GROMACS .gro file of C-alpha atoms in nm:
model
  304
    1MET     CA    1  20.580  15.990   3.857
    2ILE     CA    2  20.697  16.106   3.515
    3HIS     CA    3  20.840  16.418   3.672
    4THR     CA    4  21.038  16.209   3.925
    5LEU     CA    5  21.163  15.974   3.651
    6PHE     CA    6  21.278  16.274   3.448
    7TRP     CA    7  21.499  16.399   3.732
    8VAL     CA    8  21.636  16.051   3.803
    9VAL     CA    9  21.739  16.011   3.438
   10LYS     CA   10  21.888  16.360   3.430
   11TYR     CA   11  22.089  16.285   3.747
   12LEU     CA   12  22.220  15.957   3.603
   13LEU     CA   13  22.326  16.135   3.287
   14TYR     CA   14  22.506  16.392   3.500
   15LEU     CA   15  22.692  16.117   3.688
   16LEU     CA   16  22.782  15.950   3.359
   17ALA     CA   17  22.922  16.275   3.220
   18LEU     CA   18  23.114  16.338   3.542
   19THR     CA   19  23.262  15.987   3.534
   20TRP     CA   20  23.364  16.028   3.169
   21ASP     CA   21  23.534  16.362   3.244
   22THR     CA   22  23.727  16.201   3.530
   23VAL     CA   23  23.841  15.912   3.311
   24SER     CA   24  23.939  16.155   3.035
   25ILE     CA   25  24.141  16.362   3.279
   26GLY     CA   26  24.311  16.047   3.406
   27ILE     CA   27  24.398  15.937   3.054
   28ASN     CA   28  24.534  16.281   2.968
   29PHE     CA   29  24.742  16.284   3.285
   30TYR     CA   30  24.904  15.952   3.218
   31ARG     CA   31  24.969  16.007   2.851
   32CYS     CA   32  25.129  16.348   2.880
   33MET     CA   33  25.468  16.287   3.040
   34ILE     CA   34  25.785  16.268   2.831
   35VAL     CA   35  26.130  16.232   2.989
   36ILE     CA   36  26.431  16.311   2.770
   37GLU     CA   37  26.790  16.230   2.862
   38SER     CA   38  27.043  16.377   2.622
   39GLY     CA   39  27.417  16.364   2.577
   40GLY     CA   40  27.619  16.531   2.306
   41THR     CA   41  27.560  16.263   2.044
   42LYS     CA   42  27.227  16.098   2.126
   43SER     CA   43  26.911  16.144   2.329
   44THR     CA   44  26.664  15.892   2.469
   45TRP     CA   45  26.294  15.975   2.495
   46VAL     CA   46  26.060  15.776   2.724
   47PHE     CA   47  25.688  15.851   2.737
   48ASN     CA   48  25.348  15.706   2.831
   49LEU     CA   49  25.150  15.524   2.565
   50PRO     CA   50  24.829  15.710   2.471
   51ASN     CA   51  24.598  15.410   2.508
   52ASP     CA   52  24.766  15.222   2.792
   53LEU     CA   53  24.784  15.386   3.134
   54ARG     CA   54  25.057  15.147   3.250
   55GLY     CA   55  25.251  15.118   2.926
   56LYS     CA   56  25.534  15.327   2.789
   57ASP     CA   57  25.736  15.365   2.475
   58SER     CA   58  26.079  15.502   2.392
   59PHE     CA   59  26.310  15.592   2.107
   60ARG     CA   60  26.664  15.717   2.058
   61THR     CA   61  26.758  16.001   1.831
   62ILE     CA   62  27.014  16.280   1.788
   63GLY     CA   63  27.170  16.453   2.086
   64LEU     CA   64  27.032  16.791   2.193
   65HIS     CA   65  27.325  16.981   2.340
   66PRO     CA   66  27.233  17.350   2.388
   67GLN     CA   67  27.545  17.464   2.200
   68GLU     CA   68  27.481  17.235   1.903
   69LEU     CA   69  27.117  17.300   1.808
   70ASN     CA   70  27.057  17.363   1.438
   71SER     CA   71  26.793  17.347   1.164
   72THR     CA   72  26.876  16.986   1.074
   73LYS     CA   73  26.814  16.876   1.432
   74ALA     CA   74  26.497  17.083   1.440
   75GLU     CA   75  26.358  16.900   1.136
   76THR     CA   76  26.441  16.562   1.291
   77ILE     CA   77  26.271  16.641   1.623
   78LYS     CA   78  25.970  16.796   1.451
   79ALA     CA   79  25.915  16.478   1.250
   80LEU     CA   80  25.947  16.256   1.558
   81VAL     CA   81  25.706  16.467   1.764
   82GLN     CA   82  25.449  16.444   1.485
   83GLU     CA   83  25.508  16.073   1.425
   84HIS     CA   84  25.449  15.985   1.792
   85GLN     CA   85  25.175  16.249   1.838
   86LEU     CA   86  25.353  16.418   2.128
   87GLN     CA   87  25.231  16.773   2.068
   88ASN     CA   88  25.111  16.959   2.381
   89GLN     CA   89  25.258  16.695   2.609
   90GLU     CA   90  25.457  16.752   2.930
   91VAL     CA   91  25.835  16.734   2.890
   92HIS     CA   92  26.110  16.690   3.150
   93PHE     CA   93  26.450  16.739   2.988
   94PHE     CA   94  26.786  16.634   3.136
   95GLY     CA   95  27.096  16.696   2.930
   96ALA     CA   96  27.467  16.756   2.904
   97GLY     CA   97  27.567  17.122   2.883
   98CYS     CA   98  27.257  17.248   3.068
   99GLU     CA   99  27.429  17.396   3.372
  100SER     CA  100  27.366  17.764   3.292
  101GLU     CA  101  27.033  17.944   3.277
  102GLU     CA  102  27.114  18.051   2.921
  103ALA     CA  103  27.155  17.688   2.814
  104LYS     CA  104  26.828  17.590   2.984
  105VAL     CA  105  26.642  17.866   2.798
  106LYS     CA  106  26.786  17.751   2.464
  107ILE     CA  107  26.661  17.396   2.515
  108LYS     CA  108  26.322  17.515   2.640
  109LYS     CA  109  26.262  17.740   2.339
  110PHE     CA  110  26.387  17.473   2.099
  111LEU     CA  111  26.140  17.211   2.226
  112GLU     CA  112  25.849  17.452   2.267
  113ALA     CA  113  25.874  17.534   1.897
  114PHE     CA  114  25.732  17.186   1.831
  115GLY     CA  115  25.434  17.233   2.062
  116LEU     CA  116  25.588  17.056   2.361
  117ASP     CA  117  25.507  17.175   2.714
  118VAL     CA  118  25.850  17.195   2.879
  119GLN     CA  119  25.816  17.167   3.257
  120GLN     CA  120  26.185  17.162   3.348
  121VAL     CA  121  26.535  17.157   3.198
  122GLN     CA  122  26.803  17.005   3.421
  123THR     CA  123  27.153  16.863   3.382
  124ASP     CA  124  27.229  16.499   3.306
  125LEU     CA  125  27.397  16.485   3.646
  126HIS     CA  126  27.070  16.580   3.814
  127ALA     CA  127  26.901  16.299   3.621
  128ALA     CA  128  27.161  16.050   3.745
  129CYS     CA  129  27.095  16.158   4.104
  130VAL     CA  130  26.716  16.133   4.072
  131ALA     CA  131  26.736  15.794   3.896
  132HIS     CA  132  26.940  15.638   4.176
  133LEU     CA  133  26.843  15.836   4.486
  134GLY     CA  134  26.498  15.981   4.428
  135GLN     CA  135  26.465  16.219   4.721
  136LYS     CA  136  26.742  16.068   4.935
  137ARG     CA  137  27.085  16.211   5.012
  138GLY     CA  138  27.379  16.037   4.851
  139MET     CA  139  27.661  16.032   4.596
  140VAL     CA  140  27.641  15.963   4.224
  141GLY     CA  141  27.898  15.942   3.948
  142ILE     CA  142  27.867  15.953   3.572
  143ILE     CA  143  28.135  15.768   3.378
  144GLY     CA  144  28.072  15.764   3.005
  145THR     CA  145  28.252  15.966   2.739
  146GLY     CA  146  28.317  16.212   3.024
  147ALA     CA  147  28.331  16.170   3.402
  148VAL     CA  148  28.189  16.362   3.698
  149ALA     CA  149  28.067  16.300   4.053
  150ALA     CA  150  27.817  16.476   4.275
  151LEU     CA  151  27.671  16.497   4.623
  152PHE     CA  152  27.289  16.516   4.615
  153ASN     CA  153  27.077  16.635   4.910
  154GLY     CA  154  26.748  16.488   4.789
  155GLU     CA  155  26.647  16.797   4.595
  156LYS     CA  156  26.953  16.928   4.415
  157VAL     CA  157  27.323  16.874   4.354
  158ILE     CA  158  27.508  17.056   4.634
  159GLN     CA  159  27.863  16.960   4.535
  160GLN     CA  160  28.013  16.862   4.200
  161SER     CA  161  28.367  16.745   4.139
  162SER     CA  162  28.577  16.657   3.834
  163GLY     CA  163  28.379  16.704   3.513
  164LEU     CA  164  28.632  16.954   3.382
  165GLY     CA  165  28.605  16.824   3.028
  166TYR     CA  166  28.840  16.606   2.831
  167MET     CA  167  29.103  16.880   2.793
  168LEU     CA  168  29.145  16.937   3.167
  169GLY     CA  169  29.012  16.631   3.346
  170ASP     CA  170  28.743  16.363   3.316
  171GLU     CA  171  28.973  16.101   3.463
  172GLY     CA  172  28.828  15.751   3.429
  173SER     CA  173  28.609  15.847   3.134
  174GLY     CA  174  28.592  15.671   2.800
  175PHE     CA  175  28.807  15.943   2.649
  176ASP     CA  176  29.062  15.915   2.928
  177ILE     CA  177  29.085  15.535   2.896
  178GLY     CA  178  29.114  15.560   2.518
  179LYS     CA  179  29.388  15.823   2.546
  180ARG     CA  180  29.585  15.603   2.786
  181LEU     CA  181  29.555  15.314   2.542
  182ILE     CA  182  29.681  15.526   2.251
  183VAL     CA  183  29.983  15.644   2.451
  184GLN     CA  184  30.076  15.284   2.533
  185HIS     CA  185  30.023  15.192   2.168
  186LEU     CA  186  30.246  15.471   2.036
  187ASN     CA  187  30.512  15.381   2.292
  188HIS     CA  188  30.503  15.015   2.175
  189GLN     CA  189  30.393  14.885   2.515
  190LEU     CA  190  30.096  14.673   2.404
  191PRO     CA  191  30.075  14.308   2.298
  192SER     CA  192  30.086  14.263   1.918
  193GLU     CA  193  29.725  14.140   1.900
  194ILE     CA  194  29.593  14.459   2.061
  195THR     CA  195  29.826  14.670   1.847
  196LYS     CA  196  29.674  14.518   1.532
  197GLU     CA  197  29.322  14.590   1.659
  198ILE     CA  198  29.408  14.955   1.716
  199ASP     CA  199  29.572  14.994   1.375
  200THR     CA  200  29.263  14.841   1.212
  201TYR     CA  201  29.036  15.069   1.415
  202PHE     CA  202  29.220  15.373   1.281
  203GLU     CA  203  29.231  15.221   0.931
  204TYR     CA  204  29.612  15.229   0.939
  205ARG     CA  205  29.609  15.609   0.926
  206SER     CA  206  29.832  15.831   1.137
  207ILE     CA  207  29.671  15.824   1.481
  208VAL     CA  208  29.825  16.158   1.580
  209HIS     CA  209  29.661  16.326   1.281
  210ARG     CA  210  29.332  16.133   1.301
  211VAL     CA  211  29.258  16.236   1.659
  212GLN     CA  212  29.296  16.604   1.564
  213GLU     CA  213  28.990  16.586   1.337
  214SER     CA  214  28.648  16.718   1.440
  215ASP     CA  215  28.529  16.381   1.573
  216GLY     CA  216  28.863  16.297   1.731
  217ARG     CA  217  28.731  16.299   2.086
  218MET     CA  218  28.461  16.045   2.007
  219LYS     CA  219  28.708  15.835   1.808
  220ILE     CA  220  28.938  15.814   2.110
  221ALA     CA  221  28.649  15.730   2.343
  222GLY     CA  222  28.540  15.458   2.101
  223LEU     CA  223  28.858  15.265   2.184
  224THR     CA  224  28.682  15.141   2.497
  225LYS     CA  225  28.534  14.866   2.276
  226ILE     CA  226  28.886  14.728   2.228
  227VAL     CA  227  28.961  14.777   2.596
  228ARG     CA  228  28.650  14.579   2.685
  229LYS     CA  229  28.746  14.296   2.447
  230TYR     CA  230  29.089  14.260   2.609
  231SER     CA  231  28.999  14.359   2.965
  232ASP     CA  232  29.157  14.038   3.103
  233ASP     CA  233  29.497  14.130   2.960
  234PRO     CA  234  29.730  14.251   3.242
  235VAL     CA  235  29.829  14.566   3.049
  236ILE     CA  236  29.466  14.661   2.982
  237PHE     CA  237  29.364  14.583   3.340
  238LYS     CA  238  29.639  14.817   3.461
  239ILE     CA  239  29.509  15.096   3.234
  240LEU     CA  240  29.160  15.056   3.378
  241LYS     CA  241  29.289  15.038   3.735
  242GLU     CA  242  29.493  15.358   3.695
  243ALA     CA  243  29.209  15.543   3.522
  244PHE     CA  244  28.953  15.453   3.789
  245SER     CA  245  29.204  15.527   4.067
  246ASP     CA  246  29.247  15.876   3.924
  247PHE     CA  247  28.868  15.912   3.912
  248CYS     CA  248  28.856  15.835   4.284
  249LYS     CA  249  29.125  16.094   4.356
  250THR     CA  250  28.982  16.376   4.143
  251ALA     CA  251  28.605  16.311   4.163
  252LEU     CA  252  28.534  16.128   4.490
  253LEU     CA  253  28.803  16.245   4.731
  254PRO     CA  254  28.685  16.612   4.733
  255ILE     CA  255  28.339  16.499   4.853
  256GLN     CA  256  28.388  16.456   5.225
  257GLU     CA  257  28.089  16.230   5.296
  258ASN     CA  258  28.065  15.854   5.323
  259HIS     CA  259  27.798  15.706   5.095
  260PRO     CA  260  27.783  15.416   4.848
  261ILE     CA  261  27.863  15.557   4.503
  262HIS     CA  262  27.592  15.498   4.242
  263PHE     CA  263  27.684  15.522   3.876
  264ILE     CA  264  27.533  15.607   3.538
  265GLY     CA  265  27.715  15.569   3.206
  266SER     CA  266  27.835  15.311   2.956
  267VAL     CA  267  28.192  15.293   3.089
  268ALA     CA  268  28.075  15.238   3.447
  269TYR     CA  269  27.822  14.983   3.321
  270TYR     CA  270  28.054  14.774   3.103
  271PHE     CA  271  28.355  14.791   3.336
  272GLN     CA  272  28.170  14.768   3.666
  273GLU     CA  273  28.378  14.477   3.798
  274GLU     CA  274  28.703  14.666   3.742
  275LEU     CA  275  28.545  14.983   3.881
  276LYS     CA  276  28.411  14.803   4.189
  277SER     CA  277  28.753  14.648   4.256
  278THR     CA  278  28.925  14.985   4.233
  279LEU     CA  279  28.669  15.158   4.453
  280SER     CA  280  28.702  14.889   4.716
  281SER     CA  281  29.082  14.912   4.718
  282MET     CA  282  29.052  15.286   4.783
  283GLY     CA  283  28.795  15.256   5.060
  284TYR     CA  284  28.475  15.326   4.866
  285GLU     CA  285  28.158  15.117   4.830
  286MET     CA  286  27.989  15.087   4.490
  287GLY     CA  287  27.612  15.119   4.479
  288GLY     CA  288  27.389  15.060   4.177
  289VAL     CA  289  27.506  15.091   3.817
  290GLU     CA  290  27.285  15.175   3.519
  291LYS     CA  291  27.376  15.250   3.159
  292GLU     CA  292  27.122  15.536   3.138
  293ALA     CA  293  26.927  15.746   3.387
  294VAL     CA  294  26.614  15.807   3.182
  295GLU     CA  295  26.415  15.499   3.289
  296GLY     CA  296  26.477  15.565   3.658
  297VAL     CA  297  26.382  15.931   3.624
  298PHE     CA  298  26.065  15.837   3.435
  299GLU     CA  299  25.957  15.593   3.707
  300PHE     CA  300  26.029  15.848   3.980
  301LEU     CA  301  25.831  16.126   3.814
  302ASN     CA  302  25.549  15.891   3.718
  303LYS     CA  303  25.488  15.811   4.087
  304ARG     CA  304  25.435  16.171   4.191
   0.00000   0.00000   0.00000
């Protein structure tokens, strides 16, 4: 009797230990995933909460472009990883400038220095495709500071168009719209109210000289705030219409497939009515629009 009871107790203890190991593994699985979406100026981190299998947290910090990594950024990321206790956790990184293998390696080594387990480094365009399409075939555009479009086959980007950078292309982007506004301003083609807003924005300095400074590109793109404020003005509406028409010609026309176009990016998000109108007039259908891709990518990967 005692002998039998001994083995029963031992078996129950074994089951209890097995159950606890399974729960622990489950907790570790759910708490370990971090998805990072990064542009040139900022990055967004989304990750599971350690003590809530269904919860998640996020924060925004500096951008992690592979060509702009430095010791100051390293100190910032190190502090954030420690603050949120993210060491040894699984990371999926999606960022601007990560097209080449060399760039991917730079990001991987940078993050691994803080004890992060980097599973993949992909482009921000890949993130946009996954966020909207998952594993389906379709077309996606990014219209933010820059602009680019892609055809996705459910696994990878198989065709990319536009995205030549602000010097050579990026029609429809925040920079492109801002540049068009400046040209109209310098040619005295804007209403006086908008002219005053632009002069105030540039602190009454020489615009030609100001835009040549190191942050000139971002300063020009920042003019989209004024464009948004006066988007009902006929002159501003025409600027938007022409910019988005050129996006269709340079980014969408080369992709010879018929799909609704899904978008990621602040310009697409805040000017989606003007964008939708332009797309429709040129024979395209607009799909979903999101400001960022990171939440959609997180949800997709979290369901695997």
